[in-house]
């Protein structure tokens, strides 16, 4: 089955700096890669996603890049703000499946 | 609130008891998923419904777990003879196979189960 690895597990940045979180996946036929943000005690919230036919997608300060050859995708947050502090999860949807396989999460702390 | 809802939000039970959770998906969503999340980990897939049909089940879903989605609307997840290892947050998500966003899964707030 699909396996998703995520790193780093924790990331601390200064307000205004950029943050990058990376994930690798095992199923070369995976076709959908969402990113979720989860604040303490709250539900995971979809913040951006990318499909396998696209290499990059941006939404304001957030961008996701996908490298299908290397089987990795990354989340980029620019001009970080304290409210960006949360746990971020990447996920992948494998061949012929509807379920998502999640990474183990990255705890992002933005220091004011 | 038109999002995914789950009840109860918290459940404390003694080992060996049965528990049942309910999920109400976004009204126009025909796909429904159950995930389990333990502290410090990402959600792990348990099972998936399209309308009323259960189409996918994880190896994690032991025979003590059963899920239903009668009439393709709300879903229930039952755990029989609970064990301490069942303590986790149980998350429900829904999605639609129509429109511009056929892949996006939206999560409910979860039911936190504590087995003592």
mmCIF file with all atom_site columns, C-alpha atoms in Angstrom:
data_model
loop_
_atom_site.group_PDB
_atom_site.id
_atom_site.type_symbol
_atom_site.label_atom_id
_atom_site.label_alt_id
_atom_site.label_comp_id
_atom_site.label_asym_id
_atom_site.label_entity_id
_atom_site.label_seq_id
_atom_site.pdbx_PDB_ins_code
_atom_site.Cartn_x
_atom_site.Cartn_y
_atom_site.Cartn_z
_atom_site.occupancy
_atom_site.B_iso_or_equiv
_atom_site.pdbx_formal_charge
_atom_site.auth_seq_id
_atom_site.auth_comp_id
_atom_site.auth_asym_id
_atom_site.auth_atom_id
_atom_site.pdbx_PDB_model_num
ATOM 1   C CA . UNK A 1 1   ? 0.000   0.000  0.000   1.00 0.00 ? 1   UNK A CA 1
ATOM 2   C CA . UNK A 1 2   ? 0.838   3.663  -0.035  1.00 0.00 ? 2   UNK A CA 1
ATOM 3   C CA . UNK A 1 3   ? 3.402   4.981  2.433   1.00 0.00 ? 3   UNK A CA 1
ATOM 4   C CA . UNK A 1 4   ? 3.921   8.704  3.109   1.00 0.00 ? 4   UNK A CA 1
ATOM 5   C CA . UNK A 1 5   ? 6.889   10.082 4.989   1.00 0.00 ? 5   UNK A CA 1
ATOM 6   C CA . UNK A 1 6   ? 6.988   13.657 6.223   1.00 0.00 ? 6   UNK A CA 1
ATOM 7   C CA . UNK A 1 7   ? 9.769   15.834 7.578   1.00 0.00 ? 7   UNK A CA 1
ATOM 8   C CA . UNK A 1 8   ? 10.738  17.679 9.610   1.00 0.00 ? 8   UNK A CA 1
ATOM 9   C CA . UNK A 1 9   ? 8.649   16.628 12.576  1.00 0.00 ? 9   UNK A CA 1
ATOM 10  C CA . UNK A 1 10  ? 9.065   20.063 14.160  1.00 0.00 ? 10  UNK A CA 1
ATOM 11  C CA . UNK A 1 11  ? 9.917   23.401 12.605  1.00 0.00 ? 11  UNK A CA 1
ATOM 12  C CA . UNK A 1 12  ? 10.441  26.727 14.319  1.00 0.00 ? 12  UNK A CA 1
ATOM 13  C CA . UNK A 1 13  ? 10.716  29.934 12.306  1.00 0.00 ? 13  UNK A CA 1
ATOM 14  C CA . UNK A 1 14  ? 10.680  33.645 13.006  1.00 0.00 ? 14  UNK A CA 1
ATOM 15  C CA . UNK A 1 15  ? 7.637   35.626 11.987  1.00 0.00 ? 15  UNK A CA 1
ATOM 16  C CA . UNK A 1 16  ? 8.029   36.759 8.386   1.00 0.00 ? 16  UNK A CA 1
ATOM 17  C CA . UNK A 1 17  ? 10.353  33.913 7.411   1.00 0.00 ? 17  UNK A CA 1
ATOM 18  C CA . UNK A 1 18  ? 9.418   31.105 5.029   1.00 0.00 ? 18  UNK A CA 1
ATOM 19  C CA . UNK A 1 19  ? 8.661   27.528 6.064   1.00 0.00 ? 19  UNK A CA 1
ATOM 20  C CA . UNK A 1 20  ? 9.040   24.417 3.933   1.00 0.00 ? 20  UNK A CA 1
ATOM 21  C CA . UNK A 1 21  ? 7.663   20.966 4.762   1.00 0.00 ? 21  UNK A CA 1
ATOM 22  C CA . UNK A 1 22  ? 8.508   17.953 2.602   1.00 0.00 ? 22  UNK A CA 1
ATOM 23  C CA . UNK A 1 23  ? 6.797   14.632 1.972   1.00 0.00 ? 23  UNK A CA 1
ATOM 24  C CA . UNK A 1 24  ? 7.676   11.557 -0.034  1.00 0.00 ? 24  UNK A CA 1
ATOM 25  C CA . UNK A 1 25  ? 5.280   8.871  -1.204  1.00 0.00 ? 25  UNK A CA 1
ATOM 26  C CA . UNK A 1 26  ? 5.739   5.310  -2.359  1.00 0.00 ? 26  UNK A CA 1
ATOM 27  C CA . UNK A 1 27  ? 2.973   4.649  -4.920  1.00 0.00 ? 27  UNK A CA 1
ATOM 28  C CA . UNK A 1 28  ? 4.103   6.149  -8.222  1.00 0.00 ? 28  UNK A CA 1
ATOM 29  C CA . UNK A 1 29  ? 0.494   6.118  -9.484  1.00 0.00 ? 29  UNK A CA 1
ATOM 30  C CA . UNK A 1 30  ? -0.811  8.322  -6.645  1.00 0.00 ? 30  UNK A CA 1
ATOM 31  C CA . UNK A 1 31  ? -2.782  11.160 -8.172  1.00 0.00 ? 31  UNK A CA 1
ATOM 32  C CA . UNK A 1 32  ? -3.900  13.546 -5.430  1.00 0.00 ? 32  UNK A CA 1
ATOM 33  C CA . UNK A 1 33  ? -1.913  15.270 -2.692  1.00 0.00 ? 33  UNK A CA 1
ATOM 34  C CA . UNK A 1 34  ? -3.684  17.466 -0.108  1.00 0.00 ? 34  UNK A CA 1
ATOM 35  C CA . UNK A 1 35  ? -2.246  19.364 2.835   1.00 0.00 ? 35  UNK A CA 1
ATOM 36  C CA . UNK A 1 36  ? -4.150  19.773 6.091   1.00 0.00 ? 36  UNK A CA 1
ATOM 37  C CA . UNK A 1 37  ? -3.631  22.172 8.985   1.00 0.00 ? 37  UNK A CA 1
ATOM 38  C CA . UNK A 1 38  ? -4.674  21.026 12.443  1.00 0.00 ? 38  UNK A CA 1
ATOM 39  C CA . UNK A 1 39  ? -4.755  23.371 15.399  1.00 0.00 ? 39  UNK A CA 1
ATOM 40  C CA . UNK A 1 40  ? -4.750  21.950 18.896  1.00 0.00 ? 40  UNK A CA 1
ATOM 41  C CA . UNK A 1 41  ? -8.039  20.198 19.669  1.00 0.00 ? 41  UNK A CA 1
ATOM 42  C CA . UNK A 1 42  ? -9.544  21.007 16.284  1.00 0.00 ? 42  UNK A CA 1
ATOM 43  C CA . UNK A 1 43  ? -10.376 19.155 13.090  1.00 0.00 ? 43  UNK A CA 1
ATOM 44  C CA . UNK A 1 44  ? -7.896  18.869 10.219  1.00 0.00 ? 44  UNK A CA 1
ATOM 45  C CA . UNK A 1 45  ? -8.618  21.631 7.704   1.00 0.00 ? 45  UNK A CA 1
ATOM 46  C CA . UNK A 1 46  ? -7.741  21.377 4.032   1.00 0.00 ? 46  UNK A CA 1
ATOM 47  C CA . UNK A 1 47  ? -5.493  24.298 3.112   1.00 0.00 ? 47  UNK A CA 1
ATOM 48  C CA . UNK A 1 48  ? -4.275  23.400 -0.373  1.00 0.00 ? 48  UNK A CA 1
ATOM 49  C CA . UNK A 1 49  ? -4.099  20.392 -2.672  1.00 0.00 ? 49  UNK A CA 1
ATOM 50  C CA . UNK A 1 50  ? -2.513  19.390 -5.955  1.00 0.00 ? 50  UNK A CA 1
ATOM 51  C CA . UNK A 1 51  ? -3.281  16.745 -8.551  1.00 0.00 ? 51  UNK A CA 1
ATOM 52  C CA . UNK A 1 52  ? -0.699  14.675 -10.348 1.00 0.00 ? 52  UNK A CA 1
ATOM 53  C CA . UNK A 1 53  ? -1.120  16.522 -13.659 1.00 0.00 ? 53  UNK A CA 1
ATOM 54  C CA . UNK A 1 54  ? 0.062   19.815 -12.110 1.00 0.00 ? 54  UNK A CA 1
ATOM 55  C CA . UNK A 1 55  ? 3.566   20.713 -10.913 1.00 0.00 ? 55  UNK A CA 1
ATOM 56  C CA . UNK A 1 56  ? 2.814   23.693 -8.703  1.00 0.00 ? 56  UNK A CA 1
ATOM 57  C CA . UNK A 1 57  ? -0.160  25.464 -7.172  1.00 0.00 ? 57  UNK A CA 1
ATOM 58  C CA . UNK A 1 58  ? -0.320  28.722 -5.207  1.00 0.00 ? 58  UNK A CA 1
ATOM 59  C CA . UNK A 1 59  ? -2.901  30.279 -2.949  1.00 0.00 ? 59  UNK A CA 1
ATOM 60  C CA . UNK A 1 60  ? -1.781  33.589 -1.470  1.00 0.00 ? 60  UNK A CA 1
ATOM 61  C CA . UNK A 1 61  ? 1.064   32.793 0.961   1.00 0.00 ? 61  UNK A CA 1
ATOM 62  C CA . UNK A 1 62  ? 0.817   29.041 0.497   1.00 0.00 ? 62  UNK A CA 1
ATOM 63  C CA . UNK A 1 63  ? 2.185   26.967 -2.374  1.00 0.00 ? 63  UNK A CA 1
ATOM 64  C CA . UNK A 1 64  ? 2.595   23.281 -3.065  1.00 0.00 ? 64  UNK A CA 1
ATOM 65  C CA . UNK A 1 65  ? 5.058   21.728 -5.505  1.00 0.00 ? 65  UNK A CA 1
ATOM 66  C CA . UNK A 1 66  ? 5.017   18.175 -6.844  1.00 0.00 ? 66  UNK A CA 1
ATOM 67  C CA . UNK A 1 67  ? 7.885   16.202 -8.345  1.00 0.00 ? 67  UNK A CA 1
ATOM 68  C CA . UNK A 1 68  ? 6.398   12.983 -9.726  1.00 0.00 ? 68  UNK A CA 1
ATOM 69  C CA . UNK A 1 69  ? 9.731   11.593 -10.872 1.00 0.00 ? 69  UNK A CA 1
ATOM 70  C CA . UNK A 1 70  ? 11.203  11.835 -7.398  1.00 0.00 ? 70  UNK A CA 1
ATOM 71  C CA . UNK A 1 71  ? 7.842   11.062 -5.745  1.00 0.00 ? 71  UNK A CA 1
ATOM 72  C CA . UNK A 1 72  ? 7.933   14.014 -3.416  1.00 0.00 ? 72  UNK A CA 1
ATOM 73  C CA . UNK A 1 73  ? 5.843   17.095 -2.770  1.00 0.00 ? 73  UNK A CA 1
ATOM 74  C CA . UNK A 1 74  ? 6.383   20.119 -0.570  1.00 0.00 ? 74  UNK A CA 1
ATOM 75  C CA . UNK A 1 75  ? 4.397   22.815 1.214   1.00 0.00 ? 75  UNK A CA 1
ATOM 76  C CA . UNK A 1 76  ? 5.810   26.334 1.154   1.00 0.00 ? 76  UNK A CA 1
ATOM 77  C CA . UNK A 1 77  ? 4.501   29.058 3.467   1.00 0.00 ? 77  UNK A CA 1
ATOM 78  C CA . UNK A 1 78  ? 5.878   32.549 2.912   1.00 0.00 ? 78  UNK A CA 1
ATOM 79  C CA . UNK A 1 79  ? 5.732   35.538 5.258   1.00 0.00 ? 79  UNK A CA 1
ATOM 80  C CA . UNK A 1 80  ? 4.781   33.320 8.178   1.00 0.00 ? 80  UNK A CA 1
ATOM 81  C CA . UNK A 1 81  ? 2.530   34.700 10.901  1.00 0.00 ? 81  UNK A CA 1
ATOM 82  C CA . UNK A 1 82  ? 1.930   33.472 14.473  1.00 0.00 ? 82  UNK A CA 1
ATOM 83  C CA . UNK A 1 83  ? -1.501  32.175 13.421  1.00 0.00 ? 83  UNK A CA 1
ATOM 84  C CA . UNK A 1 84  ? 0.255   29.762 11.034  1.00 0.00 ? 84  UNK A CA 1
ATOM 85  C CA . UNK A 1 85  ? 1.430   27.850 14.124  1.00 0.00 ? 85  UNK A CA 1
ATOM 86  C CA . UNK A 1 86  ? -0.194  24.413 13.986  1.00 0.00 ? 86  UNK A CA 1
ATOM 87  C CA . UNK A 1 87  ? 0.468   20.812 12.952  1.00 0.00 ? 87  UNK A CA 1
ATOM 88  C CA . UNK A 1 88  ? 0.549   20.310 9.197   1.00 0.00 ? 88  UNK A CA 1
ATOM 89  C CA . UNK A 1 89  ? -0.162  16.942 7.569   1.00 0.00 ? 89  UNK A CA 1
ATOM 90  C CA . UNK A 1 90  ? 0.517   15.902 4.011   1.00 0.00 ? 90  UNK A CA 1
ATOM 91  C CA . UNK A 1 91  ? -1.448  13.069 2.424   1.00 0.00 ? 91  UNK A CA 1
ATOM 92  C CA . UNK A 1 92  ? -1.589  11.067 -0.776  1.00 0.00 ? 92  UNK A CA 1
ATOM 93  C CA . UNK A 1 93  ? -4.305  9.137  -2.538  1.00 0.00 ? 93  UNK A CA 1
ATOM 94  C CA . UNK A 1 94  ? -3.014  5.855  -3.926  1.00 0.00 ? 94  UNK A CA 1
ATOM 95  C CA . UNK A 1 95  ? -3.939  3.868  -6.983  1.00 0.00 ? 95  UNK A CA 1
ATOM 96  C CA . UNK A 1 96  ? -7.563  2.885  -7.225  1.00 0.00 ? 96  UNK A CA 1
ATOM 97  C CA . UNK A 1 97  ? -8.354  4.103  -3.737  1.00 0.00 ? 97  UNK A CA 1
ATOM 98  C CA . UNK A 1 98  ? -10.479 6.851  -2.221  1.00 0.00 ? 98  UNK A CA 1
ATOM 99  C CA . UNK A 1 99  ? -8.768  6.820  1.169   1.00 0.00 ? 99  UNK A CA 1
ATOM 100 C CA . UNK A 1 100 ? -5.947  9.194  2.008   1.00 0.00 ? 100 UNK A CA 1
ATOM 101 C CA . UNK A 1 101 ? -2.658  8.047  3.534   1.00 0.00 ? 101 UNK A CA 1
ATOM 102 C CA . UNK A 1 102 ? -1.298  10.721 5.858   1.00 0.00 ? 102 UNK A CA 1
ATOM 103 C CA . UNK A 1 103 ? 2.201   11.652 6.884   1.00 0.00 ? 103 UNK A CA 1
ATOM 104 C CA . UNK A 1 104 ? 3.083   11.829 10.562  1.00 0.00 ? 104 UNK A CA 1
ATOM 105 C CA . UNK A 1 105 ? 2.791   15.603 10.757  1.00 0.00 ? 105 UNK A CA 1
ATOM 106 C CA . UNK A 1 106 ? 5.008   18.669 11.211  1.00 0.00 ? 106 UNK A CA 1
ATOM 107 C CA . UNK A 1 107 ? 4.558   20.931 14.203  1.00 0.00 ? 107 UNK A CA 1
ATOM 108 C CA . UNK A 1 108 ? 5.222   24.465 12.964  1.00 0.00 ? 108 UNK A CA 1
ATOM 109 C CA . UNK A 1 109 ? 5.924   27.190 15.483  1.00 0.00 ? 109 UNK A CA 1
ATOM 110 C CA . UNK A 1 110 ? 6.127   30.779 14.312  1.00 0.00 ? 110 UNK A CA 1
ATOM 111 C CA . UNK A 1 111 ? 7.923   32.933 16.844  1.00 0.00 ? 111 UNK A CA 1
ATOM 112 C CA . UNK A 1 112 ? 6.691   36.540 16.995  1.00 0.00 ? 112 UNK A CA 1
ATOM 113 C CA . UNK B 2 1   ? -23.421 24.931 10.370  1.00 0.00 ? 1   UNK B CA 1
ATOM 114 C CA . UNK B 2 2   ? -23.283 22.957 7.128   1.00 0.00 ? 2   UNK B CA 1
ATOM 115 C CA . UNK B 2 3   ? -20.058 21.126 7.855   1.00 0.00 ? 3   UNK B CA 1
ATOM 116 C CA . UNK B 2 4   ? -19.492 17.531 8.946   1.00 0.00 ? 4   UNK B CA 1
ATOM 117 C CA . UNK B 2 5   ? -20.798 16.895 12.449  1.00 0.00 ? 5   UNK B CA 1
ATOM 118 C CA . UNK B 2 6   ? -20.004 14.082 14.862  1.00 0.00 ? 6   UNK B CA 1
ATOM 119 C CA . UNK B 2 7   ? -21.570 12.911 18.098  1.00 0.00 ? 7   UNK B CA 1
ATOM 120 C CA . UNK B 2 8   ? -20.694 12.504 20.829  1.00 0.00 ? 8   UNK B CA 1
ATOM 121 C CA . UNK B 2 9   ? -17.617 14.712 20.984  1.00 0.00 ? 9   UNK B CA 1
ATOM 122 C CA . UNK B 2 10  ? -16.198 12.809 23.929  1.00 0.00 ? 10  UNK B CA 1
ATOM 123 C CA . UNK B 2 11  ? -16.799 9.301  25.197  1.00 0.00 ? 11  UNK B CA 1
ATOM 124 C CA . UNK B 2 12  ? -15.301 7.632  28.242  1.00 0.00 ? 12  UNK B CA 1
ATOM 125 C CA . UNK B 2 13  ? -15.988 3.932  28.578  1.00 0.00 ? 13  UNK B CA 1
ATOM 126 C CA . UNK B 2 14  ? -14.721 0.972  30.522  1.00 0.00 ? 14  UNK B CA 1
ATOM 127 C CA . UNK B 2 15  ? -12.788 -1.794 28.864  1.00 0.00 ? 15  UNK B CA 1
ATOM 128 C CA . UNK B 2 16  ? -15.094 -4.423 27.436  1.00 0.00 ? 16  UNK B CA 1
ATOM 129 C CA . UNK B 2 17  ? -18.030 -2.093 26.816  1.00 0.00 ? 17  UNK B CA 1
ATOM 130 C CA . UNK B 2 18  ? -19.470 -1.332 23.391  1.00 0.00 ? 18  UNK B CA 1
ATOM 131 C CA . UNK B 2 19  ? -19.562 2.197  21.985  1.00 0.00 ? 19  UNK B CA 1
ATOM 132 C CA . UNK B 2 20  ? -21.213 3.764  18.953  1.00 0.00 ? 20  UNK B CA 1
ATOM 133 C CA . UNK B 2 21  ? -20.353 7.016  17.231  1.00 0.00 ? 21  UNK B CA 1
ATOM 134 C CA . UNK B 2 22  ? -22.371 8.961  14.699  1.00 0.00 ? 22  UNK B CA 1
ATOM 135 C CA . UNK B 2 23  ? -21.283 11.074 11.743  1.00 0.00 ? 23  UNK B CA 1
ATOM 136 C CA . UNK B 2 24  ? -23.472 13.408 9.679   1.00 0.00 ? 24  UNK B CA 1
ATOM 137 C CA . UNK B 2 25  ? -21.698 14.376 6.450   1.00 0.00 ? 25  UNK B CA 1
ATOM 138 C CA . UNK B 2 26  ? -22.140 17.544 4.426   1.00 0.00 ? 26  UNK B CA 1
ATOM 139 C CA . UNK B 2 27  ? -25.601 17.101 2.942   1.00 0.00 ? 27  UNK B CA 1
ATOM 140 C CA . UNK B 2 28  ? -24.714 16.797 -0.736  1.00 0.00 ? 28  UNK B CA 1
ATOM 141 C CA . UNK B 2 29  ? -21.690 14.556 -0.148  1.00 0.00 ? 29  UNK B CA 1
ATOM 142 C CA . UNK B 2 30  ? -22.147 10.933 -1.208  1.00 0.00 ? 30  UNK B CA 1
ATOM 143 C CA . UNK B 2 31  ? -18.755 9.700  0.048   1.00 0.00 ? 31  UNK B CA 1
ATOM 144 C CA . UNK B 2 32  ? -17.988 9.182  3.711   1.00 0.00 ? 32  UNK B CA 1
ATOM 145 C CA . UNK B 2 33  ? -14.782 8.101  5.443   1.00 0.00 ? 33  UNK B CA 1
ATOM 146 C CA . UNK B 2 34  ? -13.783 7.074  8.939   1.00 0.00 ? 34  UNK B CA 1
ATOM 147 C CA . UNK B 2 35  ? -10.259 7.689  10.217  1.00 0.00 ? 35  UNK B CA 1
ATOM 148 C CA . UNK B 2 36  ? -8.583  7.191  13.582  1.00 0.00 ? 36  UNK B CA 1
ATOM 149 C CA . UNK B 2 37  ? -5.977  9.577  14.977  1.00 0.00 ? 37  UNK B CA 1
ATOM 150 C CA . UNK B 2 38  ? -3.756  8.959  17.964  1.00 0.00 ? 38  UNK B CA 1
ATOM 151 C CA . UNK B 2 39  ? -1.724  11.632 19.702  1.00 0.00 ? 39  UNK B CA 1
ATOM 152 C CA . UNK B 2 40  ? 1.116   12.948 17.591  1.00 0.00 ? 40  UNK B CA 1
ATOM 153 C CA . UNK B 2 41  ? 0.154   10.965 14.496  1.00 0.00 ? 41  UNK B CA 1
ATOM 154 C CA . UNK B 2 42  ? -1.678  11.622 11.273  1.00 0.00 ? 42  UNK B CA 1
ATOM 155 C CA . UNK B 2 43  ? -5.156  10.220 10.696  1.00 0.00 ? 43  UNK B CA 1
ATOM 156 C CA . UNK B 2 44  ? -5.248  6.518  9.744   1.00 0.00 ? 44  UNK B CA 1
ATOM 157 C CA . UNK B 2 45  ? -7.914  5.309  7.346   1.00 0.00 ? 45  UNK B CA 1
ATOM 158 C CA . UNK B 2 46  ? -10.487 2.848  8.666   1.00 0.00 ? 46  UNK B CA 1
ATOM 159 C CA . UNK B 2 47  ? -13.294 2.566  6.123   1.00 0.00 ? 47  UNK B CA 1
ATOM 160 C CA . UNK B 2 48  ? -15.039 4.267  3.201   1.00 0.00 ? 48  UNK B CA 1
ATOM 161 C CA . UNK B 2 49  ? -18.638 4.422  1.957   1.00 0.00 ? 49  UNK B CA 1
ATOM 162 C CA . UNK B 2 50  ? -20.008 5.532  -1.355  1.00 0.00 ? 50  UNK B CA 1
ATOM 163 C CA . UNK B 2 51  ? -23.675 6.171  -0.733  1.00 0.00 ? 51  UNK B CA 1
ATOM 164 C CA . UNK B 2 52  ? -24.766 3.198  1.398   1.00 0.00 ? 52  UNK B CA 1
ATOM 165 C CA . UNK B 2 53  ? -22.131 0.774  0.097   1.00 0.00 ? 53  UNK B CA 1
ATOM 166 C CA . UNK B 2 54  ? -19.023 0.094  2.168   1.00 0.00 ? 54  UNK B CA 1
ATOM 167 C CA . UNK B 2 55  ? -16.389 -0.124 -0.563  1.00 0.00 ? 55  UNK B CA 1
ATOM 168 C CA . UNK B 2 56  ? -13.095 -0.070 1.287   1.00 0.00 ? 56  UNK B CA 1
ATOM 169 C CA . UNK B 2 57  ? -11.863 -1.287 4.663   1.00 0.00 ? 57  UNK B CA 1
ATOM 170 C CA . UNK B 2 58  ? -8.447  -1.006 6.225   1.00 0.00 ? 58  UNK B CA 1
ATOM 171 C CA . UNK B 2 59  ? -6.565  -3.935 7.703   1.00 0.00 ? 59  UNK B CA 1
ATOM 172 C CA . UNK B 2 60  ? -6.704  -1.858 10.911  1.00 0.00 ? 60  UNK B CA 1
ATOM 173 C CA . UNK B 2 61  ? -10.426 -2.497 11.105  1.00 0.00 ? 61  UNK B CA 1
ATOM 174 C CA . UNK B 2 62  ? -10.627 -5.589 13.290  1.00 0.00 ? 62  UNK B CA 1
ATOM 175 C CA . UNK B 2 63  ? -13.817 -7.633 13.542  1.00 0.00 ? 63  UNK B CA 1
ATOM 176 C CA . UNK B 2 64  ? -14.679 -5.694 16.713  1.00 0.00 ? 64  UNK B CA 1
ATOM 177 C CA . UNK B 2 65  ? -15.295 -2.650 14.520  1.00 0.00 ? 65  UNK B CA 1
ATOM 178 C CA . UNK B 2 66  ? -18.355 -2.275 12.323  1.00 0.00 ? 66  UNK B CA 1
ATOM 179 C CA . UNK B 2 67  ? -19.632 0.666  10.333  1.00 0.00 ? 67  UNK B CA 1
ATOM 180 C CA . UNK B 2 68  ? -22.900 1.328  8.591   1.00 0.00 ? 68  UNK B CA 1
ATOM 181 C CA . UNK B 2 69  ? -24.384 4.012  6.438   1.00 0.00 ? 69  UNK B CA 1
ATOM 182 C CA . UNK B 2 70  ? -28.066 3.221  6.013   1.00 0.00 ? 70  UNK B CA 1
ATOM 183 C CA . UNK B 2 71  ? -29.768 5.109  3.180   1.00 0.00 ? 71  UNK B CA 1
ATOM 184 C CA . UNK B 2 72  ? -26.492 6.783  2.292   1.00 0.00 ? 72  UNK B CA 1
ATOM 185 C CA . UNK B 2 73  ? -26.878 9.615  4.780   1.00 0.00 ? 73  UNK B CA 1
ATOM 186 C CA . UNK B 2 74  ? -25.418 9.526  8.316   1.00 0.00 ? 74  UNK B CA 1
ATOM 187 C CA . UNK B 2 75  ? -23.001 6.800  9.360   1.00 0.00 ? 75  UNK B CA 1
ATOM 188 C CA . UNK B 2 76  ? -22.337 4.956  12.598  1.00 0.00 ? 76  UNK B CA 1
ATOM 189 C CA . UNK B 2 77  ? -19.119 3.337  13.788  1.00 0.00 ? 77  UNK B CA 1
ATOM 190 C CA . UNK B 2 78  ? -19.457 0.727  16.521  1.00 0.00 ? 78  UNK B CA 1
ATOM 191 C CA . UNK B 2 79  ? -16.628 -0.750 18.555  1.00 0.00 ? 79  UNK B CA 1
ATOM 192 C CA . UNK B 2 80  ? -17.452 -3.882 20.488  1.00 0.00 ? 80  UNK B CA 1
ATOM 193 C CA . UNK B 2 81  ? -15.567 -5.096 23.554  1.00 0.00 ? 81  UNK B CA 1
ATOM 194 C CA . UNK B 2 82  ? -13.429 -1.979 23.693  1.00 0.00 ? 82  UNK B CA 1
ATOM 195 C CA . UNK B 2 83  ? -9.755  -2.242 24.593  1.00 0.00 ? 83  UNK B CA 1
ATOM 196 C CA . UNK B 2 84  ? -7.409  0.423  25.966  1.00 0.00 ? 84  UNK B CA 1
ATOM 197 C CA . UNK B 2 85  ? -5.657  0.492  22.588  1.00 0.00 ? 85  UNK B CA 1
ATOM 198 C CA . UNK B 2 86  ? -8.876  1.764  21.041  1.00 0.00 ? 86  UNK B CA 1
ATOM 199 C CA . UNK B 2 87  ? -8.413  5.095  22.821  1.00 0.00 ? 87  UNK B CA 1
ATOM 200 C CA . UNK B 2 88  ? -8.052  7.674  20.062  1.00 0.00 ? 88  UNK B CA 1
ATOM 201 C CA . UNK B 2 89  ? -9.810  10.449 18.178  1.00 0.00 ? 89  UNK B CA 1
ATOM 202 C CA . UNK B 2 90  ? -12.243 9.017  15.627  1.00 0.00 ? 90  UNK B CA 1
ATOM 203 C CA . UNK B 2 91  ? -12.630 11.355 12.685  1.00 0.00 ? 91  UNK B CA 1
ATOM 204 C CA . UNK B 2 92  ? -15.257 11.311 9.987   1.00 0.00 ? 92  UNK B CA 1
ATOM 205 C CA . UNK B 2 93  ? -14.803 13.015 6.613   1.00 0.00 ? 93  UNK B CA 1
ATOM 206 C CA . UNK B 2 94  ? -16.997 13.440 3.570   1.00 0.00 ? 94  UNK B CA 1
ATOM 207 C CA . UNK B 2 95  ? -16.571 14.309 -0.076  1.00 0.00 ? 95  UNK B CA 1
ATOM 208 C CA . UNK B 2 96  ? -18.545 14.433 -3.292  1.00 0.00 ? 96  UNK B CA 1
ATOM 209 C CA . UNK B 2 97  ? -17.846 12.878 -6.677  1.00 0.00 ? 97  UNK B CA 1
ATOM 210 C CA . UNK B 2 98  ? -19.520 15.782 -8.482  1.00 0.00 ? 98  UNK B CA 1
ATOM 211 C CA . UNK B 2 99  ? -18.594 19.356 -9.196  1.00 0.00 ? 99  UNK B CA 1
ATOM 212 C CA . UNK B 2 100 ? -15.224 21.065 -9.161  1.00 0.00 ? 100 UNK B CA 1
ATOM 213 C CA . UNK B 2 101 ? -13.840 19.398 -6.052  1.00 0.00 ? 101 UNK B CA 1
ATOM 214 C CA . UNK B 2 102 ? -14.355 15.632 -6.365  1.00 0.00 ? 102 UNK B CA 1
ATOM 215 C CA . UNK B 2 103 ? -11.305 14.725 -4.306  1.00 0.00 ? 103 UNK B CA 1
ATOM 216 C CA . UNK B 2 104 ? -11.512 17.114 -1.360  1.00 0.00 ? 104 UNK B CA 1
ATOM 217 C CA . UNK B 2 105 ? -12.288 15.490 1.979   1.00 0.00 ? 105 UNK B CA 1
ATOM 218 C CA . UNK B 2 106 ? -13.741 17.646 4.737   1.00 0.00 ? 106 UNK B CA 1
ATOM 219 C CA . UNK B 2 107 ? -13.352 16.491 8.300   1.00 0.00 ? 107 UNK B CA 1
ATOM 220 C CA . UNK B 2 108 ? -15.674 16.597 11.256  1.00 0.00 ? 108 UNK B CA 1
ATOM 221 C CA . UNK B 2 109 ? -14.550 17.645 14.765  1.00 0.00 ? 109 UNK B CA 1
ATOM 222 C CA . UNK B 2 110 ? -14.045 14.040 15.836  1.00 0.00 ? 110 UNK B CA 1
ATOM 223 C CA . UNK B 2 111 ? -15.127 11.880 18.760  1.00 0.00 ? 111 UNK B CA 1
ATOM 224 C CA . UNK B 2 112 ? -12.471 11.417 21.414  1.00 0.00 ? 112 UNK B CA 1
ATOM 225 C CA . UNK B 2 113 ? -12.699 7.937  22.931  1.00 0.00 ? 113 UNK B CA 1
ATOM 226 C CA . UNK B 2 114 ? -11.036 7.116  26.217  1.00 0.00 ? 114 UNK B CA 1
ATOM 227 C CA . UNK B 2 115 ? -11.116 3.498  27.354  1.00 0.00 ? 115 UNK B CA 1
ATOM 228 C CA . UNK B 2 116 ? -10.326 3.047  31.041  1.00 0.00 ? 116 UNK B CA 1
#
